[in-house]
Amino acid sequence: MQPLPRPAQYLLRVDDLCPTVSPKHWSAVRELIRQFGIRAILAVVPDNQDYALCMSPPDEGFWEDICAMQREGGTIALHGYQHLCTSRTKSLVPLHRRSEFAGHPLAEQCSRIRSGLALLRGRGLNPRLFVAPNHSFDRITLRALREEGLPHLSDGFARVPFLRDGVTWIPQQLWGPVSRSEGLWTICIHPNSTGPQRLNELKVFLKKHRDQFTSFDEVIGRFASVPLSLSERLHERLALWQVAFRFRRHRHRS
Ligand SMILES: [Zn+2]
């Protein structure tokens, strides 16, 4: 069994980044990332068509800001293609019913991943991993990621990274700052819904735990990409049930 890191390590992931992200909230999140020198995972939507992510007119400086954050140590993630979750099917991480990927044929999923990668690369970005809108993807998505040369994703409820279907999963289990004693924990925030109070909670947490924050590169260098042990698979299943129960009571967007 892969040992759990102790004390716990944390990754920060910022979702739903696109030119129409709330400029006020995104600017405050950027400032916090820079203040504490966090090497965050920045999940960027290549060609957003989701009206729910249109919080402002498109910011012409958005792509330049993202490029600057990449230069400063941020890791770019491909957050779907257009963030349009039109199919209705069950995901490997079954928190939502609607998906941009799950339920679609391989050729379509490959095409969306390839188009998204091309758009981000055309902006000077180097996408390193996949973040599925709505946590929603299936085994065909994993095959498409392998075929398109992007064999890492951020999702799942184990406490260490693991290999499944030829793709390395870096778990994402938290939607706000929560202190843990051991394991690797990814805290996901959505700038559009991260107002001053939530941002302050994150700031307090960063002050206390700054030295426990790691990066995508450190994680893939430190942890072997191997299948989960039986005991960690049981933990993963139990944690999924708990989170799915909470999601049913209070729907999160992602
Ligand atoms: Zn999203």
Coordinates of C-alpha atoms and ligand atoms in Angstrom, one line a residue:
M1 CA 0.0 0.0 0.0
Q2 CA 1.2 3.5 -0.9
P3 CA 1.8 5.3 2.5
L4 CA -0.3 8.4 3.2
P5 CA 1.8 11.5 3.6
R6 CA 1.9 12.8 7.1
P7 CA 1.3 15.7 7.9
A8 CA -1.3 16.1 5.2
Q9 CA -0.5 17.8 1.9
Y10 CA -2.8 20.1 0.0
L11 CA -3.3 21.1 -3.6
L12 CA -5.4 24.2 -4.5
R13 CA -7.6 23.9 -7.7
V14 CA -9.4 26.8 -9.2
D15 CA -12.3 25.9 -11.5
D16 CA -14.4 27.5 -14.3
L17 CA -11.7 29.9 -15.5
C18 CA -12.7 31.6 -18.7
P19 CA -12.8 35.2 -20.0
T20 CA -16.2 35.8 -18.5
V21 CA -15.3 34.7 -14.9
S22 CA -16.2 37.2 -12.2
P23 CA -13.4 39.8 -12.5
K24 CA -13.6 40.9 -8.9
H25 CA -13.6 37.5 -7.4
W26 CA -10.9 36.1 -9.8
S27 CA -8.7 39.1 -9.1
A28 CA -9.0 38.4 -5.3
V29 CA -8.2 34.7 -5.8
R30 CA -5.2 35.6 -8.0
E31 CA -3.9 38.0 -5.3
L32 CA -4.2 35.3 -2.6
I33 CA -2.3 32.7 -4.8
R34 CA 0.5 35.2 -5.4
Q35 CA 0.6 36.4 -1.8
F36 CA 1.2 32.8 -0.5
G37 CA 3.2 31.6 -3.6
I38 CA 0.7 28.7 -4.2
R39 CA 1.3 26.6 -7.3
A40 CA -2.4 26.0 -8.0
I41 CA -4.1 23.9 -10.6
L42 CA -5.9 26.3 -12.9
A43 CA -8.9 24.6 -14.6
V44 CA -9.5 26.6 -17.8
V45 CA -12.5 26.2 -20.1
P46 CA -11.1 26.5 -23.6
D47 CA -14.3 27.7 -25.4
N48 CA -16.9 28.4 -22.8
Q49 CA -20.5 28.2 -24.1
D50 CA -22.1 27.8 -20.7
Y51 CA -24.2 30.8 -19.9
A52 CA -23.9 30.0 -16.2
L53 CA -20.2 30.9 -16.3
C54 CA -20.9 34.3 -18.0
M55 CA -20.5 36.6 -15.0
S56 CA -19.2 39.6 -16.9
P57 CA -18.3 40.7 -20.5
P58 CA -15.2 38.9 -21.8
D59 CA -12.0 40.2 -20.2
E60 CA -9.5 40.9 -23.0
G61 CA -6.6 40.5 -20.5
F62 CA -7.8 37.1 -19.2
W63 CA -5.5 34.9 -21.4
E64 CA -2.5 37.1 -20.6
D65 CA -3.2 36.7 -16.8
I66 CA -3.4 32.9 -17.1
C67 CA -0.2 32.8 -19.1
A68 CA 1.5 34.9 -16.3
M69 CA 0.2 32.5 -13.6
Q70 CA 1.5 29.6 -15.6
R71 CA 4.9 31.2 -15.7
E72 CA 4.7 31.8 -11.9
G73 CA 4.2 28.1 -11.2
G74 CA 0.5 27.4 -11.9
T75 CA -0.5 24.2 -13.6
I76 CA -3.0 24.4 -16.4
A77 CA -5.9 21.9 -16.5
L78 CA -8.2 21.3 -19.4
H79 CA -11.7 21.9 -17.9
G80 CA -13.7 20.2 -20.6
Y81 CA -14.2 21.9 -23.9
Q82 CA -17.3 24.2 -23.9
H83 CA -18.6 23.3 -20.4
L84 CA -21.9 22.3 -22.0
C85 CA -23.2 19.3 -20.1
T86 CA -25.9 18.0 -22.4
S87 CA -25.8 14.2 -22.0
R88 CA -27.6 12.6 -19.2
T89 CA -25.8 9.6 -17.8
K90 CA -23.9 8.1 -14.9
S91 CA -20.3 9.2 -14.3
L92 CA -17.4 7.2 -12.8
V93 CA -17.6 9.9 -10.1
P94 CA -21.4 9.9 -9.8
L95 CA -22.2 13.3 -8.2
H96 CA -24.1 14.8 -11.2
R97 CA -26.3 13.4 -13.9
R98 CA -25.3 15.7 -16.7
S99 CA -22.1 15.5 -18.6
E100 CA -20.1 17.0 -21.4
F101 CA -18.2 13.7 -21.9
A102 CA -19.8 10.6 -20.3
G103 CA -22.2 8.9 -22.7
H104 CA -20.7 10.2 -25.9
P105 CA -18.8 8.0 -28.4
L106 CA -15.0 7.8 -28.4
A107 CA -14.6 9.8 -31.5
E108 CA -16.7 12.7 -30.1
Q109 CA -14.9 12.7 -26.8
C110 CA -11.4 12.6 -28.5
S111 CA -12.5 15.5 -30.7
R112 CA -13.5 17.6 -27.8
I113 CA -10.3 16.9 -25.9
R114 CA -8.2 17.5 -29.0
S115 CA -10.0 20.8 -29.8
G116 CA -9.7 22.0 -26.2
L117 CA -6.0 21.2 -26.0
A118 CA -5.4 23.0 -29.4
L119 CA -7.2 26.1 -28.2
L120 CA -5.3 26.3 -24.9
R121 CA -2.0 25.6 -26.6
G122 CA -2.8 28.3 -29.2
R123 CA -3.0 30.7 -26.2
G124 CA 0.5 29.8 -25.0
L125 CA -0.7 27.4 -22.3
N126 CA 0.6 23.9 -21.5
P127 CA -2.4 21.8 -20.2
R128 CA -1.1 19.0 -18.0
L129 CA -4.2 17.3 -16.7
F130 CA -8.0 17.0 -17.2
V131 CA -10.8 18.3 -15.0
A132 CA -14.2 17.1 -16.1
P133 CA -17.1 19.6 -15.8
N134 CA -19.6 18.2 -13.2
H135 CA -17.0 15.5 -12.3
S136 CA -18.7 13.7 -15.1
F137 CA -16.7 11.2 -17.3
D138 CA -16.8 7.5 -18.2
R139 CA -14.3 4.8 -19.1
I140 CA -14.4 6.0 -22.7
T141 CA -13.2 9.5 -21.5
L142 CA -10.3 7.7 -19.9
R143 CA -9.4 6.0 -23.1
A144 CA -9.8 9.3 -25.0
L145 CA -7.4 11.0 -22.5
R146 CA -4.8 8.3 -23.2
E147 CA -5.3 8.5 -26.9
E148 CA -4.9 12.3 -26.9
G149 CA -1.8 12.2 -24.7
L150 CA -3.3 13.7 -21.5
P151 CA -3.1 10.8 -19.0
H152 CA -3.7 12.7 -15.7
L153 CA -6.9 14.0 -14.2
S154 CA -8.0 15.6 -10.9
D155 CA -11.0 13.8 -9.3
G156 CA -12.0 11.0 -7.0
F157 CA -12.0 10.4 -3.2
A158 CA -8.9 8.4 -2.3
R159 CA -6.1 10.0 -0.2
V160 CA -3.3 9.3 -2.5
P161 CA -2.9 9.5 -6.3
F162 CA -3.6 6.3 -8.2
L163 CA -3.6 4.6 -11.6
R164 CA -6.9 3.5 -13.0
D165 CA -7.6 2.5 -16.6
G166 CA -4.2 3.8 -17.7
V167 CA -4.9 7.3 -16.3
T168 CA -3.3 8.8 -13.1
W169 CA -6.0 10.2 -10.8
I170 CA -5.1 13.0 -8.4
P171 CA -8.0 13.0 -5.9
Q172 CA -10.1 16.1 -5.3
Q173 CA -12.1 15.7 -2.2
L174 CA -12.7 19.2 -0.6
W175 CA -14.7 22.3 -1.7
G176 CA -13.2 24.5 1.0
P177 CA -10.4 24.6 3.5
V178 CA -10.5 21.7 5.9
S179 CA -7.6 20.5 8.1
R180 CA -6.6 16.9 7.7
S181 CA -4.0 14.8 9.6
E182 CA -2.7 12.7 6.7
G183 CA -3.1 12.1 3.0
L184 CA -3.1 14.3 -0.1
W185 CA -6.1 16.6 -0.4
T186 CA -7.2 18.9 -3.2
I187 CA -9.3 21.9 -2.3
C188 CA -11.4 23.1 -5.2
I189 CA -12.8 26.6 -5.3
H190 CA -14.9 28.3 -7.9
P191 CA -14.1 32.1 -8.1
N192 CA -17.6 32.9 -9.3
S193 CA -19.0 31.8 -6.0
T194 CA -16.0 32.7 -3.8
G195 CA -17.0 35.9 -2.1
P196 CA -15.1 37.8 0.6
Q197 CA -16.1 35.5 3.5
R198 CA -15.0 32.3 1.7
L199 CA -11.8 34.0 0.5
N200 CA -11.0 35.0 4.1
E201 CA -11.5 31.4 5.3
L202 CA -9.0 30.3 2.6
K203 CA -6.6 33.0 3.6
V204 CA -6.6 32.0 7.3
F205 CA -6.1 28.4 6.2
L206 CA -3.2 29.3 3.9
K207 CA -1.5 31.3 6.7
K208 CA -1.6 28.2 8.9
H209 CA -0.8 25.5 6.4
R210 CA 1.2 27.3 3.7
D211 CA 4.1 24.8 4.0
Q212 CA 1.8 21.9 3.4
F213 CA 0.8 23.1 0.0
T214 CA 2.3 21.2 -2.9
S215 CA 2.0 21.3 -6.7
F216 CA 1.0 19.0 -9.5
D217 CA 4.6 18.5 -10.5
E218 CA 5.7 17.6 -7.0
V219 CA 2.8 15.2 -6.7
I220 CA 3.5 13.2 -9.8
G221 CA 7.2 13.2 -8.9
R222 CA 6.6 11.9 -5.4
F223 CA 3.8 9.4 -5.7
A224 CA 4.1 6.2 -7.7
S225 CA 1.3 5.8 -10.2
V226 CA 0.0 2.4 -9.1
P227 CA -3.5 1.0 -8.5
L228 CA -5.1 1.7 -5.1
S229 CA -4.7 -0.9 -2.3
L230 CA -7.9 -2.7 -1.2
S231 CA -8.1 -0.7 2.0
E232 CA -7.8 2.6 0.2
R233 CA -10.4 1.5 -2.4
L234 CA -12.8 0.9 0.6
H235 CA -12.0 4.3 2.0
E236 CA -12.6 5.8 -1.5
R237 CA -16.0 4.1 -1.8
L238 CA -17.1 5.2 1.7
A239 CA -16.0 8.8 1.1
L240 CA -17.9 8.9 -2.2
W241 CA -21.1 7.8 -0.5
Q242 CA -20.7 10.5 2.1
V243 CA -20.0 13.2 -0.5
A244 CA -22.8 12.0 -2.8
F245 CA -25.3 12.2 0.1
R246 CA -24.2 15.8 0.8
F247 CA -24.4 16.7 -2.9
R248 CA -28.0 15.5 -3.1
R249 CA -28.9 17.8 -0.2
H250 CA -27.0 20.8 -1.6
R251 CA -26.1 20.8 -5.3
H252 CA -22.6 22.0 -6.1
R253 CA -21.6 23.3 -9.5
S254 CA -18.3 22.4 -10.9
Ligands
ZN1 ZN -16.9 23.7 -14.2

